[in-house]
Amino acid sequence: MEARRASRTVSDPKVRHVGFFTPDPNPHPGRTPLASDAPVSNALSPVMIPPPRQPSDRTAAVPVPETGQRRQTGADQVPVGSYNPSESLLSSSPLPSSPSSRVGLVDGEFSEESGGWLRRSESEKYASSLPDTMVERAPENSASAAPRLESKKSVEVTGKGGKAVLEEQNEVQSSSKPLKEKTTKAERRALQEAQRAAKASGKAEGNKSAAVSQGAASVKPVKQPSQKKDGPPVSVSVVSFDKKGGDRPPEKERKKDVPAPRMQFDDKSRVQKAKKHAVVKQTEARNRVELFRHLPQYEHGTQLPDLESKFFQLDPVHPAIYKVGLQYLAGDISGGNARCIAMLQAFKEAIEDYSTPQEKTLARDLTAKISSYVSFFIECRPLSISMGNAIRFLKTHKVIVRHAITKIRDGDVLLTYGSSCVVEMILLYAHEMGKQFRVVVVDSRPKLEGQALLRRLVAKGLSCAYSHINALSYIMHEVTKVFLGAASVLSNGTVYSRVGTASVAMVANAFHVPVLICCEAYKFHERVQLDSICSNELGDPDAIAKVPGRTDVNYLNNWANKENLQLLNLMYDATPADYISMIVTDYGMIPPTSVPVIVREYRRDHVFL
Amino acid sequence: MVDVQGLVNELVSKLRRRKVEGSSATARLTAELLRSVISQSKLPTTNQPAALIDAVRDVGEKLIAANPIELAVGNIVRRVLHIIREEDHSNARDAVEGFRLSVGGDNDYIVEQDHLNLSAAAQSSLCRPSLHALLERSPDSETTYFTATSEDDSEEKSKSLDQNAKSLKFRRKVISAVNDLIEDINTCHLMIAELAVKHIHHNKVILTFGRSRTVKEFLCAAKEKKRSFGVFVAEGAPKYQGHLLAKELAARGLQTTVITDSAVFAMISRVNMVIVGVHAVMANGGVIGPVGLNMVALAARKHAVPFVVVTGTHKLCPLYPNNPGVPLNEMRSPSEVLSFEQFSDCMDYRIGTGAPQLLVVNPAFDYVPPELVSLFITDIGGYCPSYMYRLIADYYSSDDVVIQQKPAS
């Protein structure tokens, strides 16, 4: 692994290594013992996708505290504040538990610090996490890491709590096994792609992140960090900066606020501005490579102690985020997948611990927080492509909401069907913005999802009406607009969504009421479908026989016994494109006929789908 | 002696409290009540029809006011009124005929005069009585109309005898006609079902909505005739009568599938025909049916699936629907849609103006415009919606369309 990594490193180590630590030029020796402990990990680590950095980076990065010391302190570790990591930060490395790699965050405790530092640099990090094993593992780790300990010592931070944070990223998800197989193929593909991209791209472009994102696979589900690409963010970026350049400007126009990656580091004024906001203070490298002036070049390892000491001033930054950021800085996590996974895990914890403050709204406050976390991450280390995409997915909702809000006017009566999270966000946001409108929630059996949405809307103070789908013709004459969500939008403009949506769109059309579909672009698909029968999903037929809350309706109690009787519980239906006025996506508002265009263009951004 | 008034009050209270549901049941009860009214009412010796009409009208007003949504009540009242008028006119026609026969042709002038009178009288009696005739009407106006000036006395005597006979016969005729009406109401299902085999052939897939007894008989009759076909039954929330229908159909051996109302659009592309029963048919050919029917009709229109309505003639209503969604609808309890236990906390929220923040809409009926209906199958045959007005002219008189309190004269 090391050898491979070394070969791929193209750039001057100094250039991209933010927060790099002193290189212990030969980390490997330390590694091997650990590696031997976990042969599996060696065999496959997802991080295999050649890390951009130098071998030295990896090893040294973490100030490895005296294991012994750690261990002792581990027990006394005082959990910091309210941080309650429900899961330790796992790299998605599929490595099954490698005993050495420990470091799991013990839930509710920071005790893992002990192990963490040590291992970080190793591939074992990706071992499965068993928090409790941490302490036990410490010894082994310490043993192996011993040689390096000394060097790290210096960096050791005294604050124990902080350490813990830095620790571990080696936790591996329990579901590592399947992930492992996936990433292998993905890895290989990613490698190929990277090479291809590197060849294809010409010159270095100002946009580092653009370059980086070039290879990133599309992260279709937001929290699925299984995306391959990105092996060496650095090398990639170095080699093919321009690649993304072309794609990035459109993104800029989309107003995604992922600030730093696009920063032009050769522009003095911007650098100054960025520095002001930075949590992580980086000192610029003294001898910058002229060719890459546009990229951030900082000295390694200077900010680590500073950051660590700041750990307790956690306010703006959630501990998990901080921890991952420091791990980035220290180079503990490297490799696109690992970083992405770590980032998403951190987001997950942050979101779990998140509760909307009094005066603020979830959509905006949470997005603001996530933006700040992203900025923090970027300061620690520029985003990899996969991370950029993952973040973009988190933020698509915000963009869609912003577009759709423009369509809501005072005095509107908006109808929605079932429960779509995007539509809910839109309605709540519009309400907070002070628009005066009424909502009609239409619901249907057997899921009756609209009731939950109704409750949430009423709790927020919206004036709502509720009815079942049969009463559509009765209420439609009062409705001014219909907002619907979608499970997916197909290339012929057909909207595939919860059963009943087609009926709503049809009746709205008959009453000349515009129908707006709110759907993220990742839900678009190149499939085409004409009716709801050739492809659908069947639910539980018993759900139809039983009507909750109505004991008088019990005609179908023994329906299975009657041989001629069947119950059909469809989950989805296909709404023809002619009933739809407009589709609101994160790319803007498009007519249903433009869906194949988006599918094609959207795919260009991501190599893998 | 049956207490007519008591019967009337009883039916009125049943209607008001919605204890009687369904057009057939309501229609039958109304017809039976009116039959009692007719047989029990004291009629003057002359000009019985007018008196009868007034009596029936009085009772009818009360019944309609008890449940305005139940259009079958009004339909039957108007039918009975029409029967009375028809009997009256046919009597007049007979009288005219009889008179014409009895009058010799010797006196040309008189004959002509008589003819003129006759034609005038015939015209006025067969059509509606003119204002002039109304004002001029004396107790025995009908028969005196045609009285020739010359042969008064003898004619009068014979006429009065006839009149007595006629009055008795009149009432009996009316009652027998009302009995026919009741019989029609009871057997309309059978008549309609006889037509079923013409419309359903092998391997057809039928979609129906909610539960209608007429549809059930229709489908079962086709099954009896050894046609094999499949049925999709949409459950028809919030009453869920579709469940009951599906159970009954399956018991009779039909391949039945229950689907939710939301899946109607998804399934309709696989369906060959939609057959539904309705609550009432309006004069323009539109129908009032169970809530959700309009959605089914629109989907059928979109997929070019014939939308067939089976109905007995007692559901035919001479009224035109203006803004039908609101006045011809009834709001049922919200608890059928939203459970009170789960949402009791939300029920108290109020917005700024004091209006409730949460509104639950649960209408009982739906209006389907005539453009969406392909065919009406009635007990007298199949017709398209544009023909409905003719049937209505056959069964109702335009006088009776508005049944409301006449100002005391």
mmCIF file of C-alpha atoms in Angstrom, chain A residues 289-496:
data_model
loop_
_atom_site.group_PDB
_atom_site.id
_atom_site.type_symbol
_atom_site.label_atom_id
_atom_site.label_comp_id
_atom_site.label_asym_id
_atom_site.label_seq_id
_atom_site.Cartn_x
_atom_site.Cartn_y
_atom_site.Cartn_z
ATOM 1 C CA VAL A 289 5.442 26.682 -5.792
ATOM 2 C CA GLU A 290 4.603 29.313 -8.295
ATOM 3 C CA LEU A 291 2.732 26.996 -10.508
ATOM 4 C CA PHE A 292 0.227 26.382 -7.821
ATOM 5 C CA ARG A 293 -0.209 29.757 -6.384
ATOM 6 C CA HIS A 294 -3.855 29.413 -6.827
ATOM 7 C CA LEU A 295 -3.957 26.641 -4.310
ATOM 8 C CA PRO A 296 -3.669 26.931 -0.626
ATOM 9 C CA GLN A 297 -0.268 26.081 0.580
ATOM 10 C CA TYR A 298 0.220 25.936 4.225
ATOM 11 C CA GLU A 299 2.733 24.697 6.540
ATOM 12 C CA HIS A 300 2.042 21.472 7.971
ATOM 13 C CA GLY A 301 1.300 20.733 11.423
ATOM 14 C CA THR A 302 1.399 24.201 12.763
ATOM 15 C CA GLN A 303 -2.133 24.532 13.641
ATOM 16 C CA LEU A 304 -2.731 21.297 15.241
ATOM 17 C CA PRO A 305 -1.852 22.243 18.738
ATOM 18 C CA ASP A 306 -3.793 25.373 18.343
ATOM 19 C CA LEU A 307 -6.839 23.527 17.274
ATOM 20 C CA GLU A 308 -6.535 20.988 19.897
ATOM 21 C CA SER A 309 -6.448 23.574 22.533
ATOM 22 C CA LYS A 310 -9.518 25.080 21.122
ATOM 23 C CA PHE A 311 -11.350 21.921 21.411
ATOM 24 C CA PHE A 312 -13.156 22.932 24.473
ATOM 25 C CA GLN A 313 -14.385 26.087 22.937
ATOM 26 C CA LEU A 314 -16.634 24.113 20.869
ATOM 27 C CA ASP A 315 -19.535 26.317 20.486
ATOM 28 C CA PRO A 316 -19.882 26.837 16.868
ATOM 29 C CA VAL A 317 -18.551 23.516 15.938
ATOM 30 C CA HIS A 318 -19.947 20.233 17.009
ATOM 31 C CA PRO A 319 -17.368 17.970 18.628
ATOM 32 C CA ALA A 320 -17.709 15.317 16.022
ATOM 33 C CA ILE A 321 -17.124 17.831 13.308
ATOM 34 C CA TYR A 322 -14.191 19.252 15.084
ATOM 35 C CA LYS A 323 -12.754 15.900 15.523
ATOM 36 C CA VAL A 324 -13.022 15.009 11.932
ATOM 37 C CA GLY A 325 -11.616 18.321 10.950
ATOM 38 C CA LEU A 326 -8.611 17.732 13.079
ATOM 39 C CA GLN A 327 -8.270 14.346 11.637
ATOM 40 C CA TYR A 328 -8.158 15.831 8.243
ATOM 41 C CA LEU A 329 -5.610 18.273 9.365
ATOM 42 C CA ALA A 330 -3.509 15.687 10.858
ATOM 43 C CA GLY A 331 -3.864 13.557 7.859
ATOM 44 C CA ASP A 332 -5.337 10.821 9.878
ATOM 45 C CA ILE A 333 -8.037 10.334 7.476
ATOM 46 C CA SER A 334 -7.071 10.252 3.970
ATOM 47 C CA GLY A 335 -8.529 8.893 0.872
ATOM 48 C CA GLY A 336 -11.670 10.167 -0.658
ATOM 49 C CA ASN A 337 -13.961 7.588 0.715
ATOM 50 C CA ALA A 338 -12.589 7.735 4.147
ATOM 51 C CA ARG A 339 -12.822 11.437 4.298
ATOM 52 C CA CYS A 340 -16.243 11.492 2.877
ATOM 53 C CA ILE A 341 -17.445 8.859 5.190
ATOM 54 C CA ALA A 342 -15.912 10.534 8.135
ATOM 55 C CA MET A 343 -17.477 13.782 7.178
ATOM 56 C CA LEU A 344 -20.889 12.268 6.751
ATOM 57 C CA GLN A 345 -20.624 10.430 9.992
ATOM 58 C CA ALA A 346 -19.772 13.635 11.666
ATOM 59 C CA PHE A 347 -22.699 15.351 10.060
ATOM 60 C CA LYS A 348 -24.893 12.543 11.150
ATOM 61 C CA GLU A 349 -23.863 12.929 14.719
ATOM 62 C CA ALA A 350 -24.130 16.632 14.560
ATOM 63 C CA ILE A 351 -27.578 16.409 13.144
ATOM 64 C CA GLU A 352 -28.656 13.882 15.675
ATOM 65 C CA ASP A 353 -27.538 16.118 18.443
ATOM 66 C CA TYR A 354 -28.990 19.102 16.818
ATOM 67 C CA SER A 355 -32.061 20.756 18.091
ATOM 68 C CA THR A 356 -33.451 23.876 16.596
ATOM 69 C CA PRO A 357 -32.880 26.859 18.782
ATOM 70 C CA GLN A 358 -35.893 28.818 19.843
ATOM 71 C CA GLU A 359 -36.201 31.534 17.345
ATOM 72 C CA LYS A 360 -34.808 29.784 14.406
ATOM 73 C CA THR A 361 -36.159 27.384 11.878
ATOM 74 C CA LEU A 362 -34.797 24.032 11.187
ATOM 75 C CA ALA A 363 -34.219 24.400 7.519
ATOM 76 C CA ARG A 364 -32.224 27.545 7.719
ATOM 77 C CA ASP A 365 -30.445 27.055 10.960
ATOM 78 C CA LEU A 366 -29.358 23.565 10.209
ATOM 79 C CA THR A 367 -28.189 24.471 6.782
ATOM 80 C CA ALA A 368 -26.271 27.372 8.209
ATOM 81 C CA LYS A 369 -24.641 25.121 10.707
ATOM 82 C CA ILE A 370 -23.752 22.626 8.092
ATOM 83 C CA SER A 371 -22.277 25.357 5.986
ATOM 84 C CA SER A 372 -20.134 26.416 8.853
ATOM 85 C CA TYR A 373 -19.023 22.879 9.392
ATOM 86 C CA VAL A 374 -18.175 22.610 5.768
ATOM 87 C CA SER A 375 -16.115 25.740 5.948
ATOM 88 C CA PHE A 376 -14.337 24.323 8.895
ATOM 89 C CA PHE A 377 -13.586 21.182 7.052
ATOM 90 C CA ILE A 378 -12.325 23.090 4.149
ATOM 91 C CA GLU A 379 -9.988 25.010 6.306
ATOM 92 C CA CYS A 380 -8.660 21.833 7.641
ATOM 93 C CA ARG A 381 -8.376 20.329 4.307
ATOM 94 C CA PRO A 382 -9.965 21.113 1.021
ATOM 95 C CA LEU A 383 -12.879 18.981 0.154
ATOM 96 C CA SER A 384 -12.605 15.944 -1.929
ATOM 97 C CA ILE A 385 -14.930 15.500 -4.790
ATOM 98 C CA SER A 386 -17.096 12.994 -3.091
ATOM 99 C CA MET A 387 -17.433 15.238 -0.145
ATOM 100 C CA GLY A 388 -18.411 18.075 -2.361
ATOM 101 C CA ASN A 389 -21.158 16.053 -3.873
ATOM 102 C CA ALA A 390 -22.303 14.753 -0.571
ATOM 103 C CA ILE A 391 -22.536 18.233 0.740
ATOM 104 C CA ARG A 392 -24.321 19.308 -2.320
ATOM 105 C CA PHE A 393 -26.943 16.692 -1.680
ATOM 106 C CA LEU A 394 -27.454 17.929 1.798
ATOM 107 C CA LYS A 395 -27.998 21.333 0.435
ATOM 108 C CA THR A 396 -30.232 20.586 -2.518
ATOM 109 C CA HIS A 397 -33.232 21.000 -0.367
ATOM 110 C CA LYS A 398 -32.265 24.491 0.432
ATOM 111 C CA VAL A 399 -31.993 25.402 -3.207
ATOM 112 C CA ILE A 400 -35.268 23.796 -4.116
ATOM 113 C CA VAL A 401 -36.989 25.602 -1.309
ATOM 114 C CA ARG A 402 -35.616 28.881 -2.471
ATOM 115 C CA HIS A 403 -36.905 28.334 -5.976
ATOM 116 C CA ALA A 404 -40.303 27.129 -4.942
ATOM 117 C CA ILE A 405 -40.863 29.967 -2.506
ATOM 118 C CA THR A 406 -41.009 32.379 -5.377
ATOM 119 C CA LYS A 407 -44.144 30.623 -6.561
ATOM 120 C CA ILE A 408 -46.089 31.137 -3.380
ATOM 121 C CA ARG A 409 -48.047 34.324 -3.043
ATOM 122 C CA ASP A 410 -50.178 35.823 -0.370
ATOM 123 C CA GLY A 411 -53.688 34.519 -0.436
ATOM 124 C CA ASP A 412 -52.732 31.270 -2.090
ATOM 125 C CA VAL A 413 -54.432 28.034 -1.252
ATOM 126 C CA LEU A 414 -51.885 25.290 -1.693
ATOM 127 C CA LEU A 415 -52.781 21.668 -1.943
ATOM 128 C CA THR A 416 -50.402 18.874 -1.173
ATOM 129 C CA TYR A 417 -50.799 15.140 -1.166
ATOM 130 C CA GLY A 418 -49.381 12.672 1.294
ATOM 131 C CA SER A 419 -46.215 13.674 3.030
ATOM 132 C CA SER A 420 -43.218 14.907 1.079
ATOM 133 C CA CYS A 421 -40.316 16.309 3.024
ATOM 134 C CA VAL A 422 -39.410 18.813 0.350
ATOM 135 C CA VAL A 423 -42.919 20.176 0.159
ATOM 136 C CA GLU A 424 -43.071 20.359 3.914
ATOM 137 C CA MET A 425 -39.881 22.378 3.969
ATOM 138 C CA ILE A 426 -41.234 24.702 1.367
ATOM 139 C CA LEU A 427 -44.445 25.306 3.255
ATOM 140 C CA LEU A 428 -42.736 25.875 6.557
ATOM 141 C CA TYR A 429 -40.197 28.189 5.059
ATOM 142 C CA ALA A 430 -42.811 30.202 3.249
ATOM 143 C CA HIS A 431 -44.747 30.499 6.464
ATOM 144 C CA GLU A 432 -41.720 31.774 8.296
ATOM 145 C CA MET A 433 -41.127 34.292 5.605
ATOM 146 C CA GLY A 434 -44.480 35.663 6.497
ATOM 147 C CA LYS A 435 -46.473 34.687 3.459
ATOM 148 C CA GLN A 436 -50.188 34.353 4.078
ATOM 149 C CA PHE A 437 -51.550 31.199 2.615
ATOM 150 C CA ARG A 438 -53.656 28.195 3.450
ATOM 151 C CA VAL A 439 -52.760 24.598 2.993
ATOM 152 C CA VAL A 440 -54.979 21.696 2.063
ATOM 153 C CA VAL A 441 -53.547 18.318 2.926
ATOM 154 C CA VAL A 442 -55.021 15.445 0.971
ATOM 155 C CA ASP A 443 -54.524 11.985 2.275
ATOM 156 C CA SER A 444 -55.360 8.479 1.276
ATOM 157 C CA ARG A 445 -55.394 4.946 2.475
ATOM 158 C CA PRO A 446 -53.788 2.828 3.479
ATOM 159 C CA LYS A 447 -50.799 4.756 4.663
ATOM 160 C CA LEU A 448 -52.513 7.962 5.723
ATOM 161 C CA GLU A 449 -49.186 9.766 5.626
ATOM 162 C CA GLY A 450 -50.854 13.117 5.399
ATOM 163 C CA GLN A 451 -51.866 13.005 9.027
ATOM 164 C CA ALA A 452 -48.307 13.289 10.232
ATOM 165 C CA LEU A 453 -47.673 16.192 7.893
ATOM 166 C CA LEU A 454 -50.885 17.816 9.030
ATOM 167 C CA ARG A 455 -49.849 17.618 12.616
ATOM 168 C CA ARG A 456 -46.490 19.196 11.920
ATOM 169 C CA LEU A 457 -47.982 22.005 9.908
ATOM 170 C CA VAL A 458 -50.668 22.775 12.432
ATOM 171 C CA ALA A 459 -48.100 22.795 15.190
ATOM 172 C CA LYS A 460 -46.177 25.443 13.286
ATOM 173 C CA GLY A 461 -49.206 27.618 12.960
ATOM 174 C CA LEU A 462 -50.261 27.112 9.377
ATOM 175 C CA SER A 463 -53.943 27.215 8.636
ATOM 176 C CA CYS A 464 -54.780 23.816 7.203
ATOM 177 C CA ALA A 465 -57.642 21.836 5.808
ATOM 178 C CA TYR A 466 -57.589 18.087 5.634
ATOM 179 C CA SER A 467 -59.536 15.689 3.501
ATOM 180 C CA HIS A 468 -59.285 12.330 1.875
ATOM 181 C CA ILE A 469 -58.554 11.875 -1.762
ATOM 182 C CA ASN A 470 -62.175 11.297 -2.760
ATOM 183 C CA ALA A 471 -63.108 14.806 -1.768
ATOM 184 C CA LEU A 472 -60.683 16.274 -4.300
ATOM 185 C CA SER A 473 -63.354 17.409 -6.711
ATOM 186 C CA TYR A 474 -65.104 19.169 -3.895
ATOM 187 C CA ILE A 475 -62.150 21.191 -2.647
ATOM 188 C CA MET A 476 -60.261 21.695 -5.887
ATOM 189 C CA HIS A 477 -62.289 24.684 -6.906
ATOM 190 C CA GLU A 478 -60.772 26.676 -4.037
ATOM 191 C CA VAL A 479 -57.198 25.624 -4.637
ATOM 192 C CA THR A 480 -54.753 27.894 -6.439
ATOM 193 C CA LYS A 481 -51.688 25.644 -6.703
ATOM 194 C CA VAL A 482 -50.787 22.057 -6.117
ATOM 195 C CA PHE A 483 -47.366 21.073 -4.741
ATOM 196 C CA LEU A 484 -46.421 17.422 -4.990
ATOM 197 C CA GLY A 485 -43.335 15.439 -4.186
ATOM 198 C CA ALA A 486 -41.922 12.607 -6.223
ATOM 199 C CA ALA A 487 -40.088 9.393 -5.679
ATOM 200 C CA SER A 488 -38.526 9.741 -9.075
ATOM 201 C CA VAL A 489 -38.994 11.539 -12.354
ATOM 202 C CA LEU A 490 -38.537 9.505 -15.500
ATOM 203 C CA SER A 491 -37.109 10.645 -18.754
ATOM 204 C CA ASN A 492 -40.378 10.983 -20.581
ATOM 205 C CA GLY A 493 -41.543 13.433 -17.978
ATOM 206 C CA THR A 494 -43.606 10.882 -16.096
ATOM 207 C CA VAL A 495 -43.559 11.384 -12.378
ATOM 208 C CA TYR A 496 -43.309 8.214 -10.399
#
